[in-house]
Structures are given as C-alpha cells and as structure tokens.
XYZ file of C-alpha atoms in Angstrom:
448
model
C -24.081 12.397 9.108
C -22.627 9.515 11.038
C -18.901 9.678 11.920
C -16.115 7.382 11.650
C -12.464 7.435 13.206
C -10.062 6.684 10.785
C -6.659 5.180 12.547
C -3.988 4.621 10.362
C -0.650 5.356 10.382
C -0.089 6.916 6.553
C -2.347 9.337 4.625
C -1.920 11.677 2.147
C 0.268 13.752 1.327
C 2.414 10.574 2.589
C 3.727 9.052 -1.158
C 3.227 6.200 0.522
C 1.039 3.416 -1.004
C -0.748 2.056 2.071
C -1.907 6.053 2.398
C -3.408 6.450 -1.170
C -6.563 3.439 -0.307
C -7.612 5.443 3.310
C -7.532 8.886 1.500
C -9.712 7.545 -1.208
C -11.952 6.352 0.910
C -12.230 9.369 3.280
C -12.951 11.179 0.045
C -16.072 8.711 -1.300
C -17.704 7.698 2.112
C -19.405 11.338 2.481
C -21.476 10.230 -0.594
C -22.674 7.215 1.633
C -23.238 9.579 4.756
C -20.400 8.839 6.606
C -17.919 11.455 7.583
C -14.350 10.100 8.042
C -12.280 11.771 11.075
C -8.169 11.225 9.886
C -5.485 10.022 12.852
C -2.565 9.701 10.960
C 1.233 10.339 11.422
C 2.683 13.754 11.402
C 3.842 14.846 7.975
C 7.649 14.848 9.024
C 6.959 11.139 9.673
C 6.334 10.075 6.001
C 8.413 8.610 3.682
C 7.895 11.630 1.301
C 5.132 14.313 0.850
C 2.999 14.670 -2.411
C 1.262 17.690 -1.589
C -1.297 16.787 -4.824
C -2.558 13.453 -3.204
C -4.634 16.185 -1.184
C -6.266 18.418 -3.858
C -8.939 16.004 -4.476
C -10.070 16.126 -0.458
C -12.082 18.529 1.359
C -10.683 21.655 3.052
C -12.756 20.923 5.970
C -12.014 17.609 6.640
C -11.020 17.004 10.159
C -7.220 15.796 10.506
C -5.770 15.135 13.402
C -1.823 14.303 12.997
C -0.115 12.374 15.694
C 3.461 13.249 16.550
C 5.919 10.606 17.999
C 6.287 11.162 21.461
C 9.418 10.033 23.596
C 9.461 10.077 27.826
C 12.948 11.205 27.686
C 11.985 14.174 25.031
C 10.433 17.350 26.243
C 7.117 17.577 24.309
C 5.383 21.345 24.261
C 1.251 20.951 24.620
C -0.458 20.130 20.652
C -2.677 23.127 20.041
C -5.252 22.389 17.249
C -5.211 24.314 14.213
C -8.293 23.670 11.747
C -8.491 20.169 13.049
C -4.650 19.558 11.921
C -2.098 19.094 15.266
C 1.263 21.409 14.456
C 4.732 19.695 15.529
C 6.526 19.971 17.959
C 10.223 21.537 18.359
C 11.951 17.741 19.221
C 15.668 18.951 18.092
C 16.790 19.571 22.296
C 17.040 16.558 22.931
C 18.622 15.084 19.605
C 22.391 14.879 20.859
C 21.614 14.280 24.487
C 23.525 11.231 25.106
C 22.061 9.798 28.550
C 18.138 9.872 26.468
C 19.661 8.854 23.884
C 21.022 5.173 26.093
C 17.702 5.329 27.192
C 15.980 4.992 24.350
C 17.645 2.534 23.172
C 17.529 0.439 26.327
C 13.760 0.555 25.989
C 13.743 -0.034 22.578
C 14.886 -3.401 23.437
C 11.689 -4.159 25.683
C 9.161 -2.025 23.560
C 8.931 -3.990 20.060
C 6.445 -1.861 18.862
C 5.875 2.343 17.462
C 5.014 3.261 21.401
C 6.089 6.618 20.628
C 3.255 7.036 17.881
C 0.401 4.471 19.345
C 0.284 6.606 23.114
C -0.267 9.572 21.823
C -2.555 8.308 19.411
C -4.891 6.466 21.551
C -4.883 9.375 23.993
C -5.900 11.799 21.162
C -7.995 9.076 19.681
C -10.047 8.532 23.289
C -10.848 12.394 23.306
C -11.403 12.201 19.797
C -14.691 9.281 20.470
C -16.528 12.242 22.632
C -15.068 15.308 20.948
C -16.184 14.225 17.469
C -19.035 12.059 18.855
C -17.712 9.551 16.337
C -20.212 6.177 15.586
C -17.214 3.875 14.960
C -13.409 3.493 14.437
C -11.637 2.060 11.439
C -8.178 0.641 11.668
C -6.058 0.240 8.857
C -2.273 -1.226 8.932
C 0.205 -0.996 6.738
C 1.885 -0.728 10.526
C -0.001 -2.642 12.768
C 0.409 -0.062 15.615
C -2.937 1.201 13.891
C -4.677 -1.544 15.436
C -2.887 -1.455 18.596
C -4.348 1.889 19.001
C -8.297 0.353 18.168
C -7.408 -2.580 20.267
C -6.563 -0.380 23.239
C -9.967 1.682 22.962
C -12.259 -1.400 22.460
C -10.468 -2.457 26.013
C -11.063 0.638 27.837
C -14.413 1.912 26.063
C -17.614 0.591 24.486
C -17.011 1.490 20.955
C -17.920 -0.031 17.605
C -14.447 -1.376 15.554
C -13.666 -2.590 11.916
C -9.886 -3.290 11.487
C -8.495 -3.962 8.010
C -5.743 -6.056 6.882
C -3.650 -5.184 3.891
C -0.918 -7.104 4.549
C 0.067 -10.342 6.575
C 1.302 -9.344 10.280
C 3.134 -12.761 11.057
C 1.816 -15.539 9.073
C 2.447 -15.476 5.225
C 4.845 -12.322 6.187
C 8.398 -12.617 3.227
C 10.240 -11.315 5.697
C 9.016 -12.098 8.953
C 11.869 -12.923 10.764
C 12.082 -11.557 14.347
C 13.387 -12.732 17.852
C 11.332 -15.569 19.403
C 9.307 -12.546 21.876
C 8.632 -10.178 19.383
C 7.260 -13.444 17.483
C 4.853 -14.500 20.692
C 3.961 -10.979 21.406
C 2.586 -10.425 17.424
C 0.889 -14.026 17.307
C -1.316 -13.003 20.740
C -2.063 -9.364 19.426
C -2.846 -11.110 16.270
C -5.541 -12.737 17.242
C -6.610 -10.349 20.299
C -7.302 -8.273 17.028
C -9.589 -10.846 15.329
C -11.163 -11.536 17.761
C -11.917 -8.137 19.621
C -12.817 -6.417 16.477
C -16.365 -6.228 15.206
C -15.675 -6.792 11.226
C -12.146 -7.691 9.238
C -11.733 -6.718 6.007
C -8.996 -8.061 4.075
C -7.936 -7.204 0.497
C -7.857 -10.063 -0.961
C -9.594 -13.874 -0.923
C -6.109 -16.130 -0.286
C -5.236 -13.380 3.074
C -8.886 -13.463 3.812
C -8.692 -17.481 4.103
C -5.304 -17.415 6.158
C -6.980 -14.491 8.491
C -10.010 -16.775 9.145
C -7.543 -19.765 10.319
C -5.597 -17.737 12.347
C -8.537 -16.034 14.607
C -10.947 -19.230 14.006
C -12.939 -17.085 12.845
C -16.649 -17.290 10.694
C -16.639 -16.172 7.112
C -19.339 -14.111 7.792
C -16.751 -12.217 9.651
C -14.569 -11.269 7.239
C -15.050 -9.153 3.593
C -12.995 -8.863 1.154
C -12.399 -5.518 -0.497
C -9.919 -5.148 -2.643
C -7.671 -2.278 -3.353
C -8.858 0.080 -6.468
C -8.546 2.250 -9.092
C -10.403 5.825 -9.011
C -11.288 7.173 -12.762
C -11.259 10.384 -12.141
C -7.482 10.454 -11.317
C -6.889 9.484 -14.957
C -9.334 12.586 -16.513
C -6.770 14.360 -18.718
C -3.464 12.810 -17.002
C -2.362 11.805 -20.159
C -2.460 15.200 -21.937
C 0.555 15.488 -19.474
C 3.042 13.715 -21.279
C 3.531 12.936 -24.769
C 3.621 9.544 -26.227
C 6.408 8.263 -27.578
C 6.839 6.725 -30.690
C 8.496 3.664 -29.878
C 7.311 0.497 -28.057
C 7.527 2.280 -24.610
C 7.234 -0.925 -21.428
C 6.698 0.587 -17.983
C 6.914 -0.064 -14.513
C 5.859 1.843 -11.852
C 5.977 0.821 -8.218
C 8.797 0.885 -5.846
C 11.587 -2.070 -6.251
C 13.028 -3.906 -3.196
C 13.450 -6.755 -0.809
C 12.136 -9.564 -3.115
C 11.031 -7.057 -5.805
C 13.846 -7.023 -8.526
C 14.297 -6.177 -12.300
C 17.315 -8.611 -12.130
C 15.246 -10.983 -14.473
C 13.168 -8.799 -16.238
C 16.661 -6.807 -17.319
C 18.330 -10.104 -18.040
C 15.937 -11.166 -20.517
C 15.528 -7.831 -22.088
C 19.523 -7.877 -22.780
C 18.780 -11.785 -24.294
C 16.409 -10.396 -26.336
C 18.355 -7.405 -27.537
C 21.444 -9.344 -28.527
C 19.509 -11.713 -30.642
C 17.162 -8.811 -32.543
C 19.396 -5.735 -32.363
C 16.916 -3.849 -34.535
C 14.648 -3.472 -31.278
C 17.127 -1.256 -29.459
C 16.390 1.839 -31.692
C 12.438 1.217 -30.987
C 12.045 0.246 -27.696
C 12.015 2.350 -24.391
C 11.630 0.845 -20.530
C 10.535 3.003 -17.954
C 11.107 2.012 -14.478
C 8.985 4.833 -12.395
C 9.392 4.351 -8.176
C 12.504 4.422 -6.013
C 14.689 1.805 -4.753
C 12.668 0.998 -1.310
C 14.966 -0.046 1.423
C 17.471 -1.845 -1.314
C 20.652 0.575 -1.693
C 22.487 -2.679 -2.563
C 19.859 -3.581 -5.259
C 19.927 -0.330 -6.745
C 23.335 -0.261 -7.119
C 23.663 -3.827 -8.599
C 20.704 -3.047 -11.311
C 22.184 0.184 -12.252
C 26.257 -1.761 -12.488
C 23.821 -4.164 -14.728
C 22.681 -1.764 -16.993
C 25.912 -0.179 -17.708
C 27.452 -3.101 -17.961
C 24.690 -4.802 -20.647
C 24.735 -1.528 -22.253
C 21.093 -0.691 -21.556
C 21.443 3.169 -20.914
C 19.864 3.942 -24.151
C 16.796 1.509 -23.734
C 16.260 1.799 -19.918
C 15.429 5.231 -18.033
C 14.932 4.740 -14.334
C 12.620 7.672 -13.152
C 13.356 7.798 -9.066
C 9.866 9.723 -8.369
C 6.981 10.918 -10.273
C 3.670 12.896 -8.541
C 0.717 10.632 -8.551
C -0.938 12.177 -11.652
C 1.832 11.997 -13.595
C 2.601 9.025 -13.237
C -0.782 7.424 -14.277
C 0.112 9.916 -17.410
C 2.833 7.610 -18.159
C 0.956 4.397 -17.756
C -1.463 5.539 -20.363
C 0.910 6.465 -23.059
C 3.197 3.481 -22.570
C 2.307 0.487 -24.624
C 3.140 -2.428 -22.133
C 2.897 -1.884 -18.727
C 4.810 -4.403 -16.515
C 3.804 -6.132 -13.334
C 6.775 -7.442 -11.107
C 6.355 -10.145 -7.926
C 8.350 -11.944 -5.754
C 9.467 -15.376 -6.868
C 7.712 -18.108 -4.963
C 10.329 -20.242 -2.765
C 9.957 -22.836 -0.029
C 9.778 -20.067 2.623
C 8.125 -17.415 0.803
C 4.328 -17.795 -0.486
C 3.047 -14.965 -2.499
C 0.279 -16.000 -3.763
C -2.017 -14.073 -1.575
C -0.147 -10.470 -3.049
C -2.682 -8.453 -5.139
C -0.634 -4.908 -5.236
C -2.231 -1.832 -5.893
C -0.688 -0.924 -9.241
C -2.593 -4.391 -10.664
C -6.045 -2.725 -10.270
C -4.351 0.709 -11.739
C -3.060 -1.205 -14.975
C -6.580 -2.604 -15.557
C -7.926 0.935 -15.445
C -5.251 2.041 -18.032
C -6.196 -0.545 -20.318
C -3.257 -1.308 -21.319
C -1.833 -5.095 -22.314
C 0.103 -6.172 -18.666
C 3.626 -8.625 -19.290
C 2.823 -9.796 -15.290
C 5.685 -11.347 -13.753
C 4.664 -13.218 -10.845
C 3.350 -16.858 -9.756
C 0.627 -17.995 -12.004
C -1.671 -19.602 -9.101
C -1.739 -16.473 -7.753
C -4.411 -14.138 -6.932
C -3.167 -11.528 -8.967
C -2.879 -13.489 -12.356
C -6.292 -14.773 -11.340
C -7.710 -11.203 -11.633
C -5.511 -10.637 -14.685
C -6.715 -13.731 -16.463
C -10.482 -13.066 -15.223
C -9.903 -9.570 -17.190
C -7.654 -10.961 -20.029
C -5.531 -8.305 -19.442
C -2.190 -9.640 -20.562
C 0.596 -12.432 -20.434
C 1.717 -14.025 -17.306
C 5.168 -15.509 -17.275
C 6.913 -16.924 -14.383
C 8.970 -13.925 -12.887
C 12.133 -16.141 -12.813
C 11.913 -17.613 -16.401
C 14.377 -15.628 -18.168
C 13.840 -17.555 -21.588
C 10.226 -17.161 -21.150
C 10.320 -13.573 -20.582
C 12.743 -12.765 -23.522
C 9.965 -14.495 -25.627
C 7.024 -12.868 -24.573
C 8.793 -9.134 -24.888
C 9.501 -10.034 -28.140
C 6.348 -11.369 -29.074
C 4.943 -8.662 -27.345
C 6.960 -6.455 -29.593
C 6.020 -7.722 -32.620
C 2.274 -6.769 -32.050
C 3.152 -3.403 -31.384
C 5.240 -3.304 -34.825
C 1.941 -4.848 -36.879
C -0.577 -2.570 -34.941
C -2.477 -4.930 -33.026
C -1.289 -4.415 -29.274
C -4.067 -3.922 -28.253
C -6.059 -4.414 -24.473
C -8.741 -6.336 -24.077
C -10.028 -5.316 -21.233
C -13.407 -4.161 -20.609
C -14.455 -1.789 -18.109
C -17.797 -3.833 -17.445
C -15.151 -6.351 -15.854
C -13.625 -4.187 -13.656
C -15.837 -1.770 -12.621
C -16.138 -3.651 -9.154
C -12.828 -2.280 -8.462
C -13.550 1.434 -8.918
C -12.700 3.707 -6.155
C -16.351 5.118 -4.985
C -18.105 1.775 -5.470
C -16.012 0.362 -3.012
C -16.425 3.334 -0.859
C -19.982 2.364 -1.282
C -19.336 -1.580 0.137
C -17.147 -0.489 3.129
C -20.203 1.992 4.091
C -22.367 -0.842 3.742
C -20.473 -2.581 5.802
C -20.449 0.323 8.655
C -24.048 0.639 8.951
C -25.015 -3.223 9.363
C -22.273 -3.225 12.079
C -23.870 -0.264 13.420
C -27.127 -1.801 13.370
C -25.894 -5.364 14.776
C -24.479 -3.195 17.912
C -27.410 -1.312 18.119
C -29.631 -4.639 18.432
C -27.325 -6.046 21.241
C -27.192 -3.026 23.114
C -30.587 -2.385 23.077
C-alpha cells in the first residue's frame, strides 16, 4: 500500500473544524490503497478534545504528534509510543522571566508557529525514510502546514499536494497585518503554488483567485469540496428526541463577522407582530462564541433584553454525533455568513456545515450573499431560502413563512440525495486518491 504524509496542524480529537475533513480522509483513502501517516499538533495544543471524532479511525494508524518547541525551553528527547509522540514536561520554564523577554523579542522577528513547524519538519524529514512514505499532503487551516512541505520539497526530492481551505492573504476578512508580515505571506504564497506538485482548493471562486495569484494552469488546481460522511448520521438521531414545536437550529461556532445580531433581531420583529409563535417555536444555537467574548456578551444582553430566554437556548458545545442528532430532529436548520462590504468579499465561503445540512435534508433559511458559492450549491440542491444576512425585514418574513409550512404540514426538503452524493465523504476520498496516483505517475515519468 502506498503511503502518504499527512501535515496539518489539527486532527481529531481536535473539535476543531479544519481537523474533521483530514481525519475523514485518513479514514477513506485505505479503501483507495493509500495509507495516510498523521503530523499533527499535540493534543494540549487544540482548541478542545472530542475523544469520539476518533472511534471511527483505526487503532493502528500511525500518528505522530508534534509538540511546540521553544530554544529558551528545556525540551526532554520524544520517545515514540505506538506511533503517537508523548509531551513533554514544559512547566520549568513557564515563570522564568529572562525566556520569557526572549520570547517575546523573537516573536517580533518570527511571524510565523516556528515553535510547531521545526520540530515538525525535523520529524517529518525522518518520517519520508522511516515510513518510506510516496508523497506528502499539506493541509492549512494554519499555513505553517505548508511551511513545513515547502521546507522538505527544498531540501529533498519528494512528491507534494498542498490544499487550501481558506485564503492566506488575498480574499482573507481579516487580513490585516504589519507591512513585513504582509511581504513575507505574499512570497511564501506563491513559493507554495508554485513549488507544489497539485493545489486543491475547496471551492471554484478560491480556486479562481489561487490560479491568479501563482499564475498558475487550471490543470493545476482541483477543486474538492468539503463533505458530509453518512455514516456519522446512522442512528444519531435516536439520540435526542424531537420536539414538538417548530425547532430552527444553528450549529457552527459564532464570531468575528459571524453574528446572530440580525437573525435575533428579526426573530423578536416577528414575535411581536404574531405572539402566538412564541409558545411553538424553539432556536437552537449549538457552537461556542469563537474568539468574540464581546459578541457573546452583547447577544446574550440582547436576548434578555428582547425577552427571548424562552424561545432561544444557546448550547456552548455538543460532541460531533450529537450534534448531527439535533440537526435531524430540528425542522429548519439555519445557515449564517458574513455580510458582504467594500473590504470584505465572501463569496468564495462554502463552510462545512452547508454540505452537513444537505445531508440532513432538512429545509436551510441561509443567510449569506446570494452570488455566492454557497447559495449556488443551495439553489443547485433546492435546499431552502436564501435571504440577505443583513435584511432584517426579509428575514422576519421568511421565518414566518417558514413557520407557517411547518403549522400546515408541508415543511418539507427537497433535496435529493442523487444531487449531492458528489459530496459524500468516501467518494471524495476516492477523487483526492485519484489525484495522488496521477501525480505519482507524472513524477515517475520525469524521473525516469
């Protein structure tokens, strides 16, 4: 079985969502005869641990977990245990206040993870002739991933595919940095473009920007988009027991960009004009405030103060499984984006929790620009209504009629799983193995 080096810096049991797509795939691409080899973060690096997200993976798959690593820390030698590095005792040199200067003084030169990408492409270099691995496989959400498959492609001959999930500068909400950081990510940028063997991007609009930024071919570049997998939903919902009332959810975590403020504003329209609805509606909001303490605390002073305790429940965290429980015994399940504005041009986001409402099958009141990618892919599926995520008028109506629907009976998806199919979890696993063996055999021919 060929091998492949995944290098990423989130994978399960990590909660979070740029580890769920690498974990699927390292659990499909043994069905295409590729073995995945994991170089992640250390588990006391994640954002939160979901110790489920690994159930569905093999005991013997080979993880090797990068710990940060500081010059001014003392760091005890890694021994391997079944594949999986152990951590190291860091807590010496916590309160030592001349390392502690230091860092920081070096923090101002380094603008990248340096203490995660060294050790990483030192472990990943042994890892090419300990694992005799085919090919490596970058993956940001953090773009030290690539740093790391950048650095071996410079140093050895080795076959790389690097995958964009997100915009590193260009197209970026929030990319606002000092004028070197901004220089230093344009070059690596396109060092990465160009140095890699393949790009895949997950969507068409980031695909398009990605080719203008490396001038690249289209050949260059797939598209594969994130996914659902099936058998995560096989008897979620027997978790959770539907409720009786028009039940709207959201799951996904809110933040910079990403509010209810409009959503909750026209839900409090709606309720003071049809006060009946109160007693028979229920809004979920399932995923944590993400970097937003000030959000959080404005959209829970906004519920109190509308007086929507008894019609909105905000769930902080939910395991995986459960979660998808919820989304199939809510009625409505609703999709949240950024608001387009001069500086900020969404229309390239397709989030993960889009291709996990399709699955659901469950009629989607989609907030978010409608020349976007993502209400493309809803309106391709005629999965639901999409409203502009600003229009609190036009929002109030659509709940309502929305609501209405439910009362008569006839809320109803239309989606059909012929439609969406493509998206499914182990097909896709099937197209990025495709794509691994006709690199492999391209290489092959020029280093014949």
């Amino acid at each position: 079985m060929k091998k492949v080096l995944f290098i990423t810096t989130h994978f399960a049991p990590d909660i979070h969502v740029g580890a769920k797509r690498m974990t699927k795939f390292a659990r499909h691409l043994t069905d295409y005869g590729w073995q995945p080899v994991i170089l992640p973060k250390e588990i006391n690096e994640y954002h939160g641990v979901d110790e489920t997200l690994l159930q569905e993976l093999s005991a013997n798959l080979p993880i090797y977990r990068i710990p940060e690593w500081h010059p001014f820390q003392r760091q005890p030698q890694l021994p391997t245990v079944s594949g999986r590095l152990s951590s190291p005792n860091r807590n010496w040199a916590r309160n030592n206040g001349l390392r502690s200067h230091l860092l920081k003084m070096l923090n101002l030169f380094f603008f990248y993870d340096y203490s995660w990408l060294l050790p990483a492409f030192f472990s990943a270099r042994r890892l090419l002739q300990q694992e005799d691995i085919n090919l490596i496989y970058s993956s940001a959400p953090d773009n030290e991933a690539h740093m790391v498959a950048l650095l071996l492609r410079l140093t050895k001959s080795v076959k790389w595919i690097c995958e964009f999930r997100d915009p590193w500068t260009t197209l970026h909400p929030y990319y606002n940095f000092s004028f070197a950081k901004r220089k230093s990510d344009k070059c690596l940028e396109r060092l990465v473009l160009n140095c890699s063997d393949h790009v895949i991007s997950v969507g068409q609009m980031l695909k398009e920007e990605l080719i203008k930024l490396g001038n690249l071919c289209h050949d260059k570049i797939s598209v594969i988009y994130n996914g659902y997998d099936k058998d995560d939903f096989i008897d979620s919902a027997a978790t959770v027991t539907k409720d009786s009332r028009c039940v709207i959810t959201y799951a996904g975590t809110w933040g910079p960009g990403r509010s209810p403020e409009y959503f909750l504003k026209a839900l409090n329209m709606l309720l003071q004009r049809r006060p009946e609805m109160r007693e028979n509606l229920q809004v979920n909001f399932i995923g944590e405030f993400k970097y937003s303490p000030d959000l959080e605390r404005k959209t829970l002073h906004y519920i109190e103060q509308a007086n929507l305790k008894d019609v909105v429940t905000i769930i902080p965290w939910l395991p995986y499984k459960e979660a998808l429980a919820r989304l199939l015994t809510s009625d409505i399940l609703l999709l949240v984006e950024r608001p387009e504005t001069p500086t900020n041009n969404n229309f390239w986001v397709v989030t993960s929790k889009v291709f996990l409402y399709l699955y659901a099958r469950k009629p989607i009141l989609a907030l978010l620009p409608s020349g976007g990618e993502a209400a493309r892919i809803i309106r391709e599926a005629d999965a639901g209504e999409i409203v502009s995520p600003t229009d609190i008028e036009a929002i109030a109506v659509k709940i309502g009629e929305m609501y209405n629907r439910f009362k008569r009976g006839d809320l109803a998806s239309r989606v059909k799983l012929s439609d969406i199919d493509k998206y499914e979890r182990k097909k896709q696993a099937g197209e990025l193995a495709a794509i691994f063996d006709d690199q492999i055999s391209i290489w092959g021919q020029k280093h014949a």
